[in-house]
Coordinates of C-alpha atoms and ligand atoms in Angstrom, one line a residue:
Chain A
M18 CA 74.1 168.1 106.3
K19 CA 74.0 164.7 105.0
T20 CA 76.9 163.5 103.0
D21 CA 76.2 160.6 100.7
S22 CA 78.3 157.4 101.0
R23 CA 81.5 157.4 99.2
F24 CA 80.7 153.6 98.0
K25 CA 78.6 151.9 95.9
T26 CA 76.9 148.6 97.3
L27 CA 77.4 145.8 94.7
I28 CA 76.8 142.7 96.4
K29 CA 73.4 142.6 98.3
S30 CA 72.4 140.0 100.6
T31 CA 68.8 139.0 101.9
N32 CA 70.0 137.9 105.5
D33 CA 69.6 141.6 107.0
V34 CA 70.3 143.3 110.4
N35 CA 68.4 146.4 111.4
F36 CA 69.9 148.7 113.9
T37 CA 70.2 152.5 115.0
L38 CA 73.0 154.4 113.3
F39 CA 73.6 158.1 114.2
G40 CA 69.9 158.3 114.9
E41 CA 68.7 156.6 111.7
I42 CA 67.4 153.2 111.4
V43 CA 69.7 151.1 108.7
T44 CA 69.6 147.7 107.3
V45 CA 72.7 146.1 106.2
P46 CA 73.6 142.3 105.5
K47 CA 74.3 140.2 108.4
G48 CA 78.1 139.7 108.9
T49 CA 79.0 143.3 107.8
T50 CA 81.5 145.1 110.1
L51 CA 80.2 148.1 111.9
A52 CA 82.8 150.4 109.9
A53 CA 81.4 149.1 106.6
A54 CA 77.9 149.6 107.6
I55 CA 78.8 153.2 108.5
L56 CA 80.7 153.7 105.3
S57 CA 77.9 152.3 103.1
N58 CA 75.3 154.6 104.6
F59 CA 77.2 157.6 105.4
G60 CA 80.0 160.1 103.8
E61 CA 80.4 162.1 106.8
A62 CA 82.8 161.8 109.8
S63 CA 82.1 159.1 112.4
R64 CA 84.3 160.5 115.1
I65 CA 85.2 164.1 116.0
T66 CA 88.6 164.4 117.8
E67 CA 89.3 166.5 120.8
T68 CA 90.2 169.6 118.6
G69 CA 87.0 169.4 116.6
A70 CA 88.5 167.6 113.4
L71 CA 86.3 165.2 111.5
R72 CA 87.4 161.6 110.9
T73 CA 86.1 158.3 109.1
A74 CA 87.5 155.0 109.3
F75 CA 91.1 154.8 107.6
C76 CA 92.6 151.4 107.8
M77 CA 90.0 149.0 108.3
M78 CA 92.2 146.5 110.0
G79 CA 92.6 147.7 113.4
V80 CA 95.6 149.6 113.1
C81 CA 94.6 153.4 113.1
F82 CA 91.9 153.9 115.7
D83 CA 90.3 156.5 113.6
C84 CA 87.1 154.4 113.3
L85 CA 86.0 154.7 117.1
V86 CA 82.4 155.0 117.8
E87 CA 80.1 154.4 121.0
V88 CA 78.1 151.2 120.8
D89 CA 75.2 150.6 123.1
G90 CA 76.7 153.2 125.4
N91 CA 80.3 151.8 125.4
P92 CA 82.8 154.4 123.8
N93 CA 86.1 153.5 122.3
I94 CA 84.8 150.6 120.0
Q95 CA 86.7 149.9 116.9
S96 CA 84.0 150.1 114.4
C97 CA 86.2 147.9 111.7
M98 CA 86.6 145.1 114.2
V99 CA 82.9 144.5 115.2
L100 CA 80.0 143.0 113.4
V101 CA 76.7 144.5 113.4
H102 CA 73.7 143.0 115.3
D103 CA 70.0 143.6 115.5
Q104 CA 69.1 146.5 117.9
M105 CA 72.5 148.1 118.5
V106 CA 72.6 151.6 119.1
V107 CA 75.5 153.4 117.5
K108 CA 76.6 157.1 118.1
R109 CA 79.3 159.2 117.0
Q110 CA 82.3 159.3 119.2
I111 CA 83.0 163.0 120.2
G112 CA 86.2 164.0 121.9
L113 CA 88.4 161.6 123.6
R114 CA 87.3 158.9 126.1
S115 CA 90.1 157.6 128.2
I116 CA 90.8 154.0 127.6
G117 CA 89.9 151.4 129.9
I118 CA 86.7 153.1 131.2
S119 CA 83.4 151.6 129.9
K120 CA 79.9 151.8 131.2
D121 CA 80.1 148.7 133.1
D122 CA 83.2 149.6 135.4
Chain B
M137 CA 101.2 120.8 131.5
T138 CA 100.4 123.5 128.8
D139 CA 97.1 123.6 127.0
F140 CA 98.4 123.5 123.5
D141 CA 101.6 122.1 121.7
I142 CA 101.4 125.6 119.7
I143 CA 99.5 128.9 119.8
I144 CA 99.7 130.5 116.6
I145 CA 98.7 134.2 116.3
G146 CA 97.3 135.3 113.1
A147 CA 95.3 133.2 110.5
G148 CA 96.7 134.7 107.2
P149 CA 98.7 132.7 104.7
A150 CA 101.6 132.2 107.2
G151 CA 99.7 131.4 110.4
M152 CA 97.3 129.1 108.2
S153 CA 100.2 127.2 106.7
A154 CA 102.0 126.9 109.9
A155 CA 98.9 125.5 111.6
L156 CA 98.3 122.7 108.9
T157 CA 101.8 121.8 108.9
A158 CA 101.9 121.3 112.5
A159 CA 98.6 119.7 112.9
N160 CA 99.5 117.4 110.0
G161 CA 102.5 116.4 112.0
G162 CA 100.4 115.7 115.0
L163 CA 100.7 118.7 117.2
D164 CA 97.8 120.4 119.0
V165 CA 97.4 123.8 117.7
L166 CA 95.5 127.0 119.0
L167 CA 95.0 129.3 115.9
L168 CA 93.8 133.0 117.0
D169 CA 92.9 135.8 114.8
E170 CA 91.3 139.0 115.4
Q171 CA 89.2 139.0 112.2
P172 CA 85.8 137.0 112.1
H173 CA 87.1 134.6 109.6
A174 CA 90.2 133.0 108.4
G175 CA 92.3 134.3 105.7
G176 CA 94.2 137.3 106.8
Q177 CA 93.9 140.5 104.9
I178 CA 95.1 138.9 101.7
Y179 CA 92.6 136.0 101.6
R180 CA 90.0 138.2 103.4
N181 CA 86.6 136.6 103.5
V182 CA 87.7 134.1 100.7
K183 CA 85.3 131.5 101.7
Q184 CA 82.5 133.9 101.9
N185 CA 83.3 135.5 98.5
H186 CA 83.5 132.3 96.4
S187 CA 80.5 133.4 94.0
K188 CA 82.2 136.7 93.1
Q189 CA 85.8 135.7 93.1
S190 CA 86.6 136.5 89.5
W191 CA 86.5 140.2 90.5
F192 CA 89.5 139.5 92.7
G193 CA 91.7 137.2 90.7
K194 CA 93.1 133.9 90.7
S195 CA 95.7 134.3 93.4
Y196 CA 92.9 135.4 95.7
S197 CA 90.7 132.2 95.0
S198 CA 93.7 130.0 95.7
G199 CA 93.4 130.9 99.4
I200 CA 90.3 128.8 99.8
N201 CA 92.2 125.7 99.9
L202 CA 94.2 126.7 103.0
V203 CA 90.9 128.0 104.6
D204 CA 89.0 124.7 104.1
A205 CA 92.0 122.6 105.3
L206 CA 91.8 124.3 108.6
N207 CA 88.7 122.1 109.5
H208 CA 91.4 119.7 111.2
I209 CA 90.8 117.9 114.3
K210 CA 94.3 119.0 115.6
I211 CA 93.5 122.7 115.1
T212 CA 91.3 124.8 117.7
K213 CA 90.4 128.0 115.9
C214 CA 89.3 131.2 117.8
F215 CA 88.2 134.1 115.4
G216 CA 87.3 137.7 116.8
A217 CA 90.0 137.1 119.2
T218 CA 92.3 139.9 120.0
V219 CA 95.6 139.0 121.6
W220 CA 96.5 141.8 124.0
R221 CA 99.6 140.2 125.8
V222 CA 102.2 137.7 124.8
E223 CA 104.6 136.5 127.7
A224 CA 108.3 135.0 127.1
N225 CA 107.0 131.9 129.1
K226 CA 104.6 131.3 126.3
R227 CA 101.5 132.3 128.0
V228 CA 98.9 134.3 125.6
L229 CA 96.5 136.4 126.8
W230 CA 93.4 137.3 124.5
S231 CA 90.1 138.8 124.6
Q232 CA 87.0 137.5 122.6
N233 CA 83.5 138.9 123.1
G234 CA 84.5 141.2 125.7
E235 CA 86.0 138.2 127.8
S236 CA 89.7 137.6 128.5
K237 CA 91.1 134.3 128.5
V238 CA 94.7 132.7 129.1
S239 CA 96.2 130.0 127.0
T240 CA 99.7 128.4 127.5
A241 CA 101.8 126.2 124.9
V242 CA 105.5 125.1 124.5
H243 CA 105.8 127.0 121.3
I244 CA 104.3 130.4 119.9
V245 CA 104.3 131.3 116.5
L246 CA 103.7 134.9 115.8
A247 CA 102.1 135.3 112.1
N248 CA 100.3 138.8 112.7
G249 CA 101.4 140.0 109.1
A250 CA 102.0 143.6 107.9
Q251 CA 100.0 146.8 108.0
E252 CA 100.3 149.7 105.5
R253 CA 103.0 151.9 105.7
P254 CA 101.7 155.5 107.0
F255 CA 101.5 157.8 104.1
P256 CA 101.5 161.3 105.7
F257 CA 100.8 164.5 103.6
P258 CA 98.7 167.5 104.6
G259 CA 95.2 166.6 104.8
W260 CA 95.7 162.9 104.9
T261 CA 93.5 162.8 108.0
L262 CA 90.3 164.3 106.3
P263 CA 87.0 162.2 106.1
G264 CA 87.2 160.4 102.6
V265 CA 90.9 159.8 102.8
M266 CA 91.4 156.1 103.3
T267 CA 94.1 153.5 102.4
I268 CA 94.0 151.4 99.4
G269 CA 94.2 148.3 101.6
S270 CA 91.1 149.4 103.5
A271 CA 89.3 149.8 100.1
Q272 CA 90.1 146.5 99.2
I273 CA 88.9 145.1 102.8
L274 CA 85.7 146.7 102.0
M275 CA 85.4 145.2 98.7
K276 CA 86.1 141.8 99.7
S277 CA 84.5 141.7 103.1
S278 CA 81.2 143.9 102.5
G279 CA 80.8 143.9 98.7
I280 CA 81.0 148.0 98.8
F281 CA 83.0 149.5 96.1
P282 CA 84.9 152.8 95.7
K283 CA 82.8 155.4 93.6
D284 CA 85.0 157.6 91.4
S285 CA 87.9 157.4 93.6
V286 CA 91.3 158.5 93.0
L287 CA 94.3 156.2 93.9
V288 CA 97.7 157.8 95.0
G289 CA 100.8 156.4 96.0
S290 CA 103.1 153.4 94.9
G291 CA 103.5 149.6 95.3
P292 CA 102.0 146.5 93.7
L293 CA 98.8 146.7 95.7
L294 CA 97.9 150.0 93.9
Y295 CA 97.8 148.0 90.6
L296 CA 96.2 145.1 91.9
V297 CA 93.2 147.0 93.7
A298 CA 92.8 149.4 90.6
T299 CA 92.5 146.1 88.5
Q300 CA 90.0 144.6 90.7
M301 CA 88.0 147.8 90.8
I302 CA 87.9 147.9 87.1
E303 CA 86.8 144.0 86.9
A304 CA 83.9 145.3 89.2
N305 CA 82.9 148.0 86.9
C306 CA 84.0 150.8 89.4
P307 CA 87.3 152.1 87.7
P308 CA 89.1 154.8 89.6
K309 CA 89.2 158.2 88.0
A310 CA 92.9 158.2 88.1
L311 CA 95.9 156.8 89.4
L312 CA 98.8 159.2 90.8
E313 CA 101.9 157.5 91.2
T314 CA 104.7 158.7 93.5
Q315 CA 107.2 156.5 91.7
T316 CA 110.0 158.2 89.8
L317 CA 112.2 157.5 86.7
R318 CA 115.1 157.3 89.1
M319 CA 113.4 154.4 91.0
M320 CA 113.0 152.6 87.8
I321 CA 116.5 153.1 86.7
N322 CA 117.8 152.1 90.2
S323 CA 115.7 148.9 90.3
L324 CA 117.1 147.5 86.7
I325 CA 120.3 146.3 88.3
H326 CA 118.1 143.8 90.5
L327 CA 115.9 142.9 87.3
P328 CA 118.1 139.8 86.3
K329 CA 117.6 138.0 89.7
A330 CA 113.7 139.1 89.6
L331 CA 113.5 137.2 86.4
L332 CA 113.7 133.8 88.7
N333 CA 110.2 135.0 89.8
M334 CA 108.6 135.2 86.3
K335 CA 105.2 134.6 87.5
S336 CA 104.8 137.6 89.7
L337 CA 106.5 140.0 87.1
I338 CA 104.0 138.6 84.4
M339 CA 101.2 139.2 87.0
G340 CA 102.3 142.9 87.5
F341 CA 102.5 143.4 83.7
M342 CA 99.0 142.2 83.3
F343 CA 97.8 144.7 86.0
I344 CA 99.3 147.4 84.4
Y345 CA 97.9 146.4 80.8
K346 CA 94.2 146.2 82.1
I347 CA 94.6 149.6 83.8
K348 CA 95.8 151.0 80.6
S349 CA 93.3 149.4 78.3
A350 CA 90.5 150.5 80.7
G351 CA 91.6 154.1 79.9
V352 CA 92.4 155.1 83.6
P353 CA 94.7 158.1 83.5
R354 CA 98.0 157.7 85.2
Y355 CA 100.2 160.5 86.6
K356 CA 103.8 159.5 87.0
S357 CA 106.3 161.0 89.5
V358 CA 103.7 162.9 91.3
S359 CA 105.0 165.0 94.4
R360 CA 104.0 167.9 96.8
L361 CA 100.8 166.0 97.7
E362 CA 97.9 167.8 99.6
A363 CA 94.4 167.0 100.3
Q364 CA 92.0 170.0 101.3
S365 CA 88.2 169.6 102.0
S366 CA 86.1 171.2 99.4
G367 CA 82.6 171.4 100.7
N368 CA 79.9 168.5 100.9
G369 CA 82.6 166.1 101.7
S370 CA 84.5 166.2 98.6
I371 CA 88.4 166.4 98.8
K372 CA 90.3 168.6 96.6
F373 CA 93.6 166.8 95.9
L374 CA 96.6 169.0 94.9
F375 CA 99.9 167.6 93.4
S376 CA 102.9 168.6 91.2
H377 CA 103.2 166.8 87.9
K378 CA 105.8 167.6 85.3
G379 CA 106.6 170.9 87.1
I380 CA 102.9 171.9 87.1
R381 CA 100.7 172.2 90.1
K382 CA 97.4 170.2 89.2
S383 CA 94.5 169.2 91.3
L384 CA 91.6 166.6 91.1
T385 CA 88.5 166.7 93.1
T386 CA 87.1 163.3 94.3
K387 CA 84.8 161.9 97.1
L388 CA 87.4 159.1 98.0
L389 CA 91.2 159.5 97.9
L390 CA 92.8 155.9 98.5
I391 CA 96.3 156.0 99.4
H392 CA 99.2 153.5 99.7
Q393 CA 103.0 153.5 100.0
G394 CA 103.9 149.9 100.6
V395 CA 103.4 147.7 103.8
I396 CA 105.6 147.4 106.7
P397 CA 105.8 144.5 109.4
S398 CA 103.2 144.6 112.3
T399 CA 105.9 144.5 115.1
E400 CA 103.7 145.4 118.4
I401 CA 103.5 141.8 119.7
S402 CA 107.2 140.9 118.9
R403 CA 108.4 144.2 120.4
S404 CA 106.2 143.9 123.5
V405 CA 107.5 140.4 124.4
G406 CA 111.1 141.2 124.2
V407 CA 112.0 140.2 120.7
D408 CA 115.2 141.9 119.4
H409 CA 114.5 144.2 116.2
S410 CA 116.7 145.6 113.6
W411 CA 116.2 148.4 111.0
N412 CA 115.8 147.2 107.5
T413 CA 117.7 149.6 105.4
S414 CA 116.0 148.7 102.1
Q415 CA 112.5 148.4 103.4
L416 CA 112.8 151.2 105.8
A417 CA 111.0 149.6 108.7
F418 CA 111.9 147.7 111.8
Q419 CA 111.7 144.1 111.8
P420 CA 112.4 141.3 114.3
I421 CA 115.8 139.5 114.2
I422 CA 115.1 135.9 113.1
D423 CA 117.1 133.0 111.8
K424 CA 116.2 131.0 108.7
W425 CA 113.5 129.1 110.7
G426 CA 111.8 132.0 112.1
K427 CA 113.7 131.5 115.6
T428 CA 113.8 134.7 117.7
N429 CA 116.1 135.5 120.8
I430 CA 113.2 134.1 122.9
D431 CA 113.2 130.3 123.7
G432 CA 110.0 128.7 121.8
L433 CA 108.9 132.1 120.1
Y434 CA 109.0 131.8 116.3
I435 CA 107.9 134.3 113.7
A436 CA 106.6 133.5 110.2
G437 CA 105.3 135.7 107.3
D438 CA 105.2 139.5 106.8
C439 CA 105.5 140.3 110.5
G440 CA 109.1 139.1 110.2
G441 CA 109.9 141.1 107.2
I442 CA 107.9 141.8 103.9
N443 CA 108.1 139.1 101.4
G444 CA 104.5 138.8 100.2
S445 CA 101.7 136.1 100.8
E446 CA 103.3 133.6 98.6
A447 CA 106.5 133.5 100.7
A448 CA 104.4 133.8 104.0
V449 CA 102.9 130.5 103.2
L450 CA 106.6 128.9 102.8
Y451 CA 107.8 130.4 105.9
G452 CA 104.7 129.2 107.8
K453 CA 105.7 125.8 106.7
I454 CA 109.4 126.2 107.6
V455 CA 108.7 127.3 111.0
A456 CA 106.2 124.3 111.7
T457 CA 108.6 121.9 110.2
K458 CA 111.5 123.1 112.5
I459 CA 109.0 122.8 115.4
L460 CA 108.1 119.3 114.6
Y461 CA 111.8 118.4 114.4
E462 CA 112.5 119.8 117.7
T463 CA 109.4 117.9 119.4
G464 CA 110.5 114.8 118.0
K465 CA 107.7 114.4 115.7
I466 CA 109.8 114.0 112.5
N467 CA 113.2 112.7 112.3
F468 CA 116.4 114.4 111.3
N469 CA 116.4 113.2 107.6
L470 CA 112.6 114.1 107.0
Y471 CA 113.3 117.5 108.5
K472 CA 116.3 118.0 106.2
K473 CA 114.5 117.0 103.3
Q474 CA 111.6 119.3 103.9
S475 CA 113.4 122.2 104.9
F476 CA 115.7 122.0 101.8
S477 CA 112.8 121.9 99.5
I478 CA 111.0 124.8 101.3
S479 CA 114.2 127.0 101.3
F480 CA 114.6 126.2 97.5
S481 CA 111.0 127.4 96.7
L482 CA 111.6 130.5 98.9
F483 CA 114.6 131.3 97.0
F484 CA 112.7 131.6 93.8
T485 CA 109.8 133.5 95.5
N486 CA 111.9 136.1 97.3
S487 CA 114.3 136.8 94.0
I488 CA 112.0 139.5 93.2
R489 CA 112.0 141.4 96.5
L490 CA 115.0 143.9 96.0
F491 CA 113.7 144.5 92.5
L492 CA 110.3 145.6 94.2
D493 CA 111.8 147.3 97.1
T494 CA 113.8 149.8 94.8
L495 CA 111.1 150.0 92.1
F496 CA 108.4 151.0 94.7
A497 CA 111.0 152.9 97.0
V498 CA 109.4 155.2 99.6
P499 CA 109.7 158.8 98.3
Q500 CA 111.6 161.4 100.4
E501 CA 108.4 163.4 101.3
T502 CA 106.9 160.6 102.9
L503 CA 109.9 160.0 104.9
S504 CA 110.2 163.6 106.0
P505 CA 106.9 165.3 105.4
S506 CA 106.2 169.1 105.4
D507 CA 106.0 171.0 108.6
E508 CA 102.2 171.2 108.7
T509 CA 101.6 167.5 108.1
I510 CA 100.0 165.7 111.0
V511 CA 102.2 162.6 112.2
C512 CA 100.2 161.3 114.9
R513 CA 96.8 161.0 114.0
C514 CA 95.5 160.0 117.5
E515 CA 97.1 163.2 119.4
E516 CA 97.0 165.5 116.3
K517 CA 101.0 166.4 116.5
T518 CA 102.4 167.8 113.3
V519 CA 105.9 167.1 112.0
G520 CA 106.7 170.9 112.9
E521 CA 106.1 170.1 116.5
I522 CA 108.4 166.9 116.5
K523 CA 111.1 168.9 114.8
L524 CA 110.7 171.5 117.5
G525 CA 111.3 168.8 120.0
L526 CA 114.3 167.6 118.1
N527 CA 115.9 171.0 117.9
E528 CA 115.6 171.0 121.8
G529 CA 117.7 168.1 122.1
I530 CA 115.5 165.0 122.0
T531 CA 117.2 162.1 120.6
G532 CA 115.0 159.0 121.1
V533 CA 111.4 158.1 120.4
R534 CA 110.8 157.5 124.2
Q535 CA 111.7 161.1 125.0
L536 CA 109.5 162.4 121.9
K537 CA 106.5 160.4 123.4
T538 CA 106.7 162.0 127.0
S539 CA 107.4 165.4 126.0
I540 CA 105.5 166.0 122.7
R541 CA 102.8 163.1 123.3
S542 CA 103.2 161.9 119.8
G543 CA 102.6 158.2 119.8
M544 CA 100.7 158.2 123.0
G545 CA 97.2 157.9 121.7
Q546 CA 95.2 155.0 121.3
C547 CA 96.7 153.4 118.2
Q548 CA 100.0 153.2 120.4
G549 CA 102.2 154.5 117.7
R550 CA 101.1 152.1 115.0
M551 CA 100.7 154.9 112.7
C552 CA 103.5 157.2 113.5
D553 CA 106.4 155.2 114.6
A554 CA 107.5 154.9 111.1
I555 CA 107.1 158.5 110.1
V556 CA 108.9 159.7 113.4
R557 CA 111.8 157.4 112.5
G558 CA 112.2 159.0 109.1
I559 CA 111.8 162.5 110.4
M560 CA 114.7 161.8 113.0
L561 CA 116.9 160.3 110.3
N562 CA 116.5 163.5 108.4
N563 CA 116.9 166.0 111.3
I564 CA 119.6 164.8 113.6
S565 CA 122.9 163.4 113.0
Q566 CA 123.2 159.7 112.7
N567 CA 125.4 159.3 115.8
D568 CA 122.9 161.0 117.9
I569 CA 120.1 158.8 116.9
N570 CA 118.9 156.1 119.4
I571 CA 118.4 153.5 116.9
L572 CA 116.6 151.0 119.0
A573 CA 113.0 149.9 118.0
P574 CA 110.5 151.8 120.1
K575 CA 109.2 149.6 123.2
A576 CA 105.6 148.3 123.0
R577 CA 103.8 147.6 126.2
S578 CA 100.9 145.4 126.9
P579 CA 97.9 145.5 126.7
I580 CA 98.9 146.0 123.2
K581 CA 95.2 146.5 122.2
P582 CA 92.8 148.4 124.6
I583 CA 90.8 146.3 127.1
T584 CA 88.4 147.7 129.7
L585 CA 89.3 147.5 133.2
G586 CA 85.9 145.8 133.7
E587 CA 87.2 142.9 131.2
L588 CA 90.5 142.7 133.3
S589 CA 88.9 142.5 136.5
K590 CA 86.7 139.6 135.6
M591 CA 89.7 137.5 134.3
K592 CA 90.3 134.1 135.8
L593 CA 94.1 133.6 136.4
D594 CA 95.6 130.7 138.5
Ligands
FES738 S1 89.7 151.9 110.6 FE1 91.6 151.8 111.4 S2 91.2 150.9 113.4 FE2 89.5 150.9 112.5

């Protein structure tokens, strides 16, 4: 079930980026962090822990690691620390991925 | 030969002012920051936001001068740059766009700021529970504002963000404050000294006045906090107020319990730390010029102890002034004169600190939360599990990590170290506690093995 965003977008820009977020095509202003893009489009969890608990971004400044998602096949990306770009494909992160392993290893 | 005279880590108020002072004095500076833009958390996106600064207030817009001045021929700036290792021999390893680099310098200044104090209670990990600082970051950097949020906790940031939300026409539904009457009484003894920083006191009163006139309900001395999920992503927030159990339902619960220094870099490089008994946090041991026990390694701003952004600017200046003197760029007289005038300003700015620390003291239930509360968000470990470990004779954080795995997840203890410390203080006798700051190890931020193997090292 889709949960509406918990935020209201007050500042709109015209310079947009389009990408795939949790299976939907979304449009957000250029220069937005991925976590902000997620929070402004979805109210539900962006990560599910090993025990099945739901999580959303918590600190927005790179401390808590609750905002981890999978970006273009690479897991463990801190969505609050990366900016969106055209054509990126973002998936929820389910369970734990061990740190230090990515698809190019 | 080193690549730079100084490497400064963090482009917030302290790092920016250190960079400018050093560059104006003729030193080559490398300024690294993890964020996409200069400003740190306090002046986040100040440059990008100049059309809507009225929402964020005057002290925010003042950051723009510092950011503009960074366009200096002697300053090399790198943003989106994550420092993952700092070595005592002044080598810094950092990653940008998936590629790691090494830079060397004669001096290193750590100015990596603060983080919000973890504020655990049952349900603080639910979707829709975020920190007040995170909401402010979203407001400043993405122009998205909390809808019908409830603000819980204590500290100046609570009032500042509530005011900014009111200005932007997205007022919070309610403010729930953990501050007690006792804390207010305890703070009175520090009020006379705080009067020396009248400007900040008046600003604080203005915030509270705005919140009152906007009609936002305030509940004081709330305790026994608990968040429950109540369907369709909503949160039912329960709390005790004047002896009665109450609840509020919201989509967004924003929590805050002050800030603590970010010490993972200073701990990982071997700087000595001590426990600050009034701020209840570890901080590096530094002298008045920000010097640490490691030669050439300095600390400026809130990562050396919480004093706020105004003080951070001054600390950045004083550290850079010391380095300019030590490298022979300024003479003794100029050095004496400048450091005296900075120390003088610092005295006034910091005169409010003890007052604020006691007025917004950390409540006991945050220091030692109830047993079912999750402490370690990464490994999903509860207070009860930690206590069990302590009963079995564990006396140090390291032992807790290896046997219970708390603090062993992705955040490397950033979110739970401070809580674990409080639980230990409350549950084992003082003499048994291993009071050393927990060790931090590099990489202090995760990097992939692929990136590591591609690194060029000479
Ligand atoms: S939201 Fe905390 S690390 Fe990204």
